[in-house]
Amino acid sequence: MKDLLIEILVEEIPADFAYPASLSFKKIVENILKSNGVNFSCINSYTTPRRLAVLAENAEEKSKDEIIEFRGPLFESAVKDGVLTKAGEGFLKSHNINADSIKNIDENESFDKPYLKEVKGRKYIFVKKEKKGIETKKLFEEKLENIISSIDFKKKMRWGDKDFAFVRPIRNVLALFGDEIIKTAVAGIETNNKLTGHRLLSPEFTEINNPKDYEKILLEKHVIVSREKRLENIINQLENIEKEYGFESVSKKKVSEIVADLVEEPHLFTAEFDSKFLEVPKEVLISEMIEHQKYFPLCKKDGSLTNLFVITANQPKTTQITAGNIRVLTARLSDGRFLYQEDIKKGMDEMNERLEMLMFRKELGSVSDKVKRLEKNSELLINLLGYGKDKENILKAVKYMKSDLVSNMVYNFPELQGIMGGYFAKSMNLNDDISLAINEQYKPLFASDEIPSNDTGKTIAILDKMDNITAGFYVGDIPTGSQDPNALRRQALGIINILIKSKKHINLKKLIEDSLNSMPKDARNNKSEDLVKDIFEFFKSRFENDIDFAKDSITGVLSTGIDDIYDAYLKIEAIDAFRNKNGELFSNLLAVFKRLKNIIKSSKDANLDESLLKEEAEKSLYNIYKEKLSEVNKLMENKEYEKTFALLASLYEPLDKFFKDIMVNVEDEKIKNNRIALLSLADKIFKNMLDFSSLIK
């Protein structure tokens, strides 16, 4: 057993290429070893901006010899009248066996000729071959260049006069099996056992004779070759800085993952930018520092940004490094401040005029046209939500909610749309309610995200998302399979979450219809006869897939024809709560309703005649039904659904007794239909909450 080590030294690898490439490299080497029968104990991959490496521990020096048996065609199909058929001839030829060897074929197994073997009572031609094991060192001498060229990158390049393509020019290839060099060449470079360290701190080459020393030697040469350990080192240094200053870093995980692939030996230290830049919105400063410079911004405990930031360098701190980073950041922040000030001078009214030039959808016109639709649709939604007191704020927020899309800031920082609008609203002296609403209009951005903080924000968020969804369906751009380029599924779930968390009962179908009616008539490409139904079903599918209740409870409630999402949520919540507390009773109810459904499923509607109720069990069921009906209606009206279902569940005993004592399908048609009508009443009262047929398996 020996350790296998391969390291490719290259020019700087792009940060987002490095880690995926190391996983690809590891997988390729692992597959080569396994497919050639070479056993090993474990395999590790390493990556830095300058190197990709794989270390396979305790690899066998040679794979085992194998005996492989190949089954051919049936003997009767391979030989006709003592002559080989095409099937038989093809099989022997594929294994380089002389056709004449078929003449004396028998059941004696041999490596030299074909033989017969019985499988399930029928005789087949077989060939046996010995596959000699291959030396691991020789295997990699033959395949190393192909292995390295197969590493997956988003883009590759060629350099010099070489045909070999790789992410960046290769400068050295270390290839060891135990203490022996795997002698071959990659991209014209002879493999060796030489290792170089940090480009500045330890650039000289050193021989390595034991693959297990790889990580240790590089650590001495100022390279933390393990990405995981480098990441841990960065986090530890950052946390020490946070503790020292009493501040918190922004986007710690995100920036750490980036800078881990930019350095071989991380050195974190602080620097300061001019505090005058703090007058610019902190999101702009943070975006500049993270997206462009890969710094860690530092905030106070209250979330306010400081002018202190953390640099991750590839060598110890020097005044030159600090000054250089401050100089570059100052230039960027100056640009950001200038653009922000220019936007403030223009104001949102001027920005709104330019929305005519910004396309929303080619079939539906500009963003300005979209805003006009939102203004029109806001009237109904304000009434449905009961936000009349906020009407003035909502209309003002709708008017300016898309203004920032044509600003300099959002052009340069697209991720700040909405956020910049909130700042621009403040600069126009619009009240805090409107500013916050515009800032949060795109929330929630994902399932666990917060919904907008105020009622104005909730209203414009629903309006915007609904317009996007109906627009997509209207022009025939509907999510299919995993394809949803306009994130309509996420936006539908966003509306659902806003309604549920805000505890708002609205007629969703009416809202969909209103949004569809605001679309230009000549823009419709969707030929569906009922778009309202299609879009409502789309909402239902998101609701079913994303809320955390029993799936059949969800289906059972939605099958009742409900169009109020929050009401459906409350009913499902109540049913699941009852189900979890009263499992046996719920199962008994399910069994009873299975019998009930089987009886009434093919029957016609009939009116119950109380005078035809003769038996005690049917009289008792009807009396209890009448007794509970008004109480159920009152509880339903007050939306006390857990109490409602508990009350409905009390019908189990009279229903159970009815089925034990009463024969429904009697000869007297009047009596039979009357009993079916009684069971239909029991079904209908439950359908206020749940369609049991959806739970019956």
XYZ file of C-alpha atoms in Angstrom, residues 16-309:
294
model
C -15.425 30.813 -8.070
C -13.660 28.151 -10.212
C -11.318 26.726 -7.589
C -13.487 24.741 -5.154
C -15.766 23.091 -7.788
C -12.635 22.139 -9.763
C -11.074 20.475 -6.710
C -14.204 18.336 -6.267
C -14.121 17.430 -9.965
C -10.423 16.476 -9.713
C -11.076 14.290 -6.682
C -14.008 12.533 -8.386
C -12.013 11.798 -11.555
C -9.087 10.261 -9.631
C -11.486 8.297 -7.436
C -13.289 6.897 -10.503
C -9.987 5.949 -12.193
C -8.884 4.000 -9.124
C -12.222 2.243 -8.663
C -12.796 1.435 -12.332
C -9.360 -0.194 -12.511
C -9.868 -2.214 -9.334
C -7.316 -0.311 -7.248
C -8.442 -0.214 -3.635
C -7.585 2.673 -1.298
C -8.602 3.772 2.196
C -9.612 7.416 1.585
C -9.136 10.299 -0.809
C -8.816 14.017 -0.042
C -8.771 17.063 -2.273
C -6.940 20.343 -1.648
C -7.232 23.717 -3.291
C -5.718 27.195 -3.104
C -5.713 29.994 -5.702
C -2.504 28.475 -7.169
C -2.919 24.756 -6.817
C -5.233 21.768 -7.091
C -4.216 18.545 -5.367
C -5.487 15.062 -4.596
C -4.122 12.632 -1.992
C -5.344 9.018 -2.067
C -4.147 7.132 0.992
C -3.150 3.454 1.169
C -3.712 2.734 -2.505
C -2.836 -0.751 -3.736
C 0.332 -0.975 -5.802
C -1.422 -3.186 -8.312
C -4.998 -4.152 -8.952
C -5.900 -7.836 -8.580
C -6.003 -10.242 -11.515
C -9.571 -11.002 -12.552
C -11.296 -13.810 -14.379
C -14.166 -12.482 -16.451
C -16.780 -14.735 -18.019
C -18.750 -13.500 -21.040
C -22.059 -15.083 -22.020
C -22.824 -15.250 -25.723
C -25.885 -16.341 -27.696
C -27.818 -19.576 -27.293
C -25.933 -22.478 -28.884
C -28.906 -23.265 -31.097
C -28.897 -19.636 -32.326
C -25.139 -19.486 -32.793
C -24.680 -22.738 -34.732
C -26.973 -24.065 -37.496
C -26.154 -27.395 -39.142
C -22.628 -27.252 -37.773
C -22.004 -23.781 -39.240
C -21.649 -20.533 -37.286
C -24.465 -18.046 -37.744
C -23.787 -14.313 -37.844
C -24.672 -14.110 -34.131
C -22.141 -16.792 -33.224
C -19.476 -15.445 -35.561
C -19.899 -11.910 -34.172
C -19.563 -13.088 -30.567
C -16.342 -15.026 -31.202
C -14.878 -12.238 -33.294
C -15.548 -9.668 -30.552
C -13.362 -11.752 -28.234
C -10.639 -12.479 -30.834
C -11.393 -16.226 -30.923
C -10.896 -18.302 -34.067
C -14.172 -19.449 -35.599
C -12.807 -22.995 -36.069
C -12.716 -23.455 -32.283
C -16.479 -23.936 -32.340
C -16.146 -27.375 -33.999
C -15.172 -29.265 -30.874
C -17.081 -27.154 -28.364
C -17.994 -28.910 -25.110
C -18.733 -28.074 -21.480
C -15.118 -28.041 -20.334
C -14.288 -24.516 -19.258
C -11.118 -23.118 -20.822
C -9.291 -19.843 -21.437
C -8.343 -20.985 -24.929
C -11.672 -21.764 -26.545
C -15.426 -21.238 -26.124
C -17.460 -23.655 -24.035
C -21.099 -24.477 -23.318
C -22.875 -23.733 -20.076
C -26.467 -24.345 -19.067
C -28.522 -21.413 -17.782
C -32.129 -22.062 -16.752
C -32.251 -25.260 -18.792
C -30.806 -23.771 -22.007
C -27.247 -23.963 -23.312
C -25.301 -20.811 -24.098
C -21.839 -20.196 -25.534
C -19.413 -18.754 -23.000
C -15.908 -17.306 -23.196
C -13.599 -16.933 -20.217
C -10.778 -14.387 -20.097
C -8.168 -13.415 -17.560
C -7.744 -9.706 -16.942
C -4.321 -9.024 -15.520
C -4.052 -6.420 -12.796
C -2.444 -3.105 -13.645
C 0.289 -1.368 -11.681
C -1.058 1.813 -10.102
C 2.062 3.799 -10.958
C 1.875 2.695 -14.587
C -1.855 3.464 -14.698
C -1.224 7.090 -13.776
C 1.790 7.373 -16.054
C -0.577 6.501 -18.902
C -3.602 8.511 -17.826
C -2.394 11.527 -15.846
C -2.521 14.067 -18.681
C -6.009 12.913 -19.635
C -7.113 13.082 -15.977
C -5.900 16.660 -15.605
C -7.381 17.764 -18.929
C -10.754 16.316 -17.821
C -11.075 18.524 -14.720
C -14.270 20.516 -15.084
C -14.078 24.318 -15.366
C -16.595 26.888 -16.586
C -13.963 28.121 -19.038
C -10.544 26.899 -20.172
C -7.687 28.558 -22.039
C -4.711 27.616 -24.187
C -1.320 29.286 -23.848
C 1.830 29.471 -25.903
C 1.820 27.002 -28.790
C 0.168 24.222 -26.759
C -3.073 22.452 -27.673
C -3.617 21.573 -24.013
C -6.501 23.530 -22.439
C -6.770 24.341 -18.737
C -8.182 27.088 -16.558
C -4.803 28.870 -16.360
C -1.252 28.025 -17.529
C 0.222 25.060 -15.651
C 3.621 25.747 -14.048
C 4.448 22.454 -12.321
C 3.013 18.957 -11.838
C 3.970 17.018 -8.728
C 3.101 13.312 -9.045
C 4.149 10.768 -6.420
C 3.233 7.175 -5.683
C 4.832 6.449 -2.344
C 8.386 7.795 -2.701
C 8.462 7.218 -6.474
C 7.808 9.861 -9.117
C 5.051 8.985 -11.575
C 7.123 9.755 -14.660
C 5.075 11.349 -17.424
C 4.374 14.782 -18.874
C 1.371 17.108 -18.706
C 1.083 20.008 -21.158
C 4.749 19.532 -21.995
C 5.822 19.727 -18.331
C 7.712 16.758 -16.882
C 6.263 15.488 -13.617
C 8.485 15.663 -10.529
C 8.531 15.562 -6.731
C 9.021 19.297 -6.216
C 6.844 21.582 -4.161
C 6.793 25.363 -3.921
C 5.240 27.407 -1.160
C 3.755 30.889 -0.902
C 4.587 33.025 -3.950
C 6.107 35.834 -1.823
C 6.945 34.265 1.532
C 8.437 30.939 0.421
C 8.781 30.730 -3.381
C 11.662 28.234 -3.539
C 11.000 24.608 -4.601
C 11.519 21.742 -2.142
C 11.597 18.009 -2.799
C 8.937 15.887 -1.138
C 9.401 12.127 -0.813
C 6.396 11.190 1.305
C 2.880 12.210 0.189
C 1.720 12.245 3.820
C 4.071 15.201 4.451
C 2.306 17.325 1.818
C 0.082 19.413 4.079
C 2.759 19.799 6.770
C 5.478 20.984 4.363
C 3.176 23.524 2.747
C 2.128 24.870 6.153
C 5.820 25.503 6.904
C 6.005 27.273 3.553
C 3.101 29.624 4.436
C 0.349 27.764 2.591
C -2.770 26.387 4.282
C -3.621 23.950 1.511
C -6.828 22.639 3.098
C -9.702 24.921 2.104
C -11.672 23.890 5.214
C -8.786 24.801 7.541
C -8.190 28.053 5.669
C -11.857 28.965 6.054
C -11.737 28.107 9.761
C -8.627 30.272 10.151
C -10.381 33.234 8.484
C -13.459 32.908 10.715
C -11.309 32.695 13.853
C -9.332 35.826 12.932
C -12.536 37.681 12.080
C -14.199 36.745 15.361
C -11.150 37.984 17.277
C -11.432 41.340 15.474
C -15.159 41.514 16.217
C -14.472 40.811 19.881
C -11.680 43.394 20.035
C -13.809 46.236 18.655
C -17.237 45.121 19.850
C -18.574 45.205 16.275
C -20.196 42.602 14.011
C -19.141 41.780 10.457
C -21.671 41.879 7.631
C -22.251 38.767 5.476
C -19.565 36.841 7.373
C -20.296 33.473 5.776
C -20.628 34.832 2.229
C -17.403 36.863 2.262
C -15.443 34.123 4.064
C -16.356 31.624 1.339
C -15.080 34.059 -1.303
C -11.814 35.143 0.306
C -10.912 31.552 1.228
C -10.324 31.020 -2.486
C -8.303 34.224 -2.902
C -5.463 33.575 -0.453
C -3.052 30.778 0.466
C -2.245 32.116 3.930
C -4.936 34.518 5.179
C -4.018 37.612 7.174
C -6.960 39.699 8.395
C -6.582 43.265 9.633
C -8.639 46.435 9.848
C -8.516 49.740 8.008
C -10.687 52.862 7.981
C -12.328 54.811 5.189
C -13.246 58.490 5.515
C -16.281 58.820 7.797
C -17.793 61.434 5.444
C -18.935 58.523 3.254
C -21.264 57.348 6.003
C -23.789 59.909 4.748
C -24.344 57.539 1.797
C -26.897 54.731 2.448
C -25.122 51.910 4.219
C -26.390 49.346 1.705
C -24.420 51.130 -1.038
C -21.233 51.132 1.036
C -21.709 47.500 2.015
C -22.355 46.467 -1.573
C -19.189 48.266 -2.727
C -17.089 46.643 -0.009
C -18.439 43.110 -0.413
C -19.256 42.734 -4.105
C -16.287 44.654 -5.517
C -13.543 44.521 -2.885
C -14.352 41.385 -0.867
C -13.982 43.209 2.455
C -15.837 42.535 5.692
C -17.807 45.706 6.635
C -18.213 46.181 10.389
C -21.432 47.332 12.059
C -22.312 48.378 15.574
C -24.665 46.237 17.635
C -27.594 48.457 16.586
C -26.903 47.687 12.901
C -25.415 51.069 11.993
C -22.357 50.890 9.747
C -18.930 51.994 10.965
C -16.095 53.279 8.775
C -13.970 50.339 9.910
C -13.598 47.359 7.557
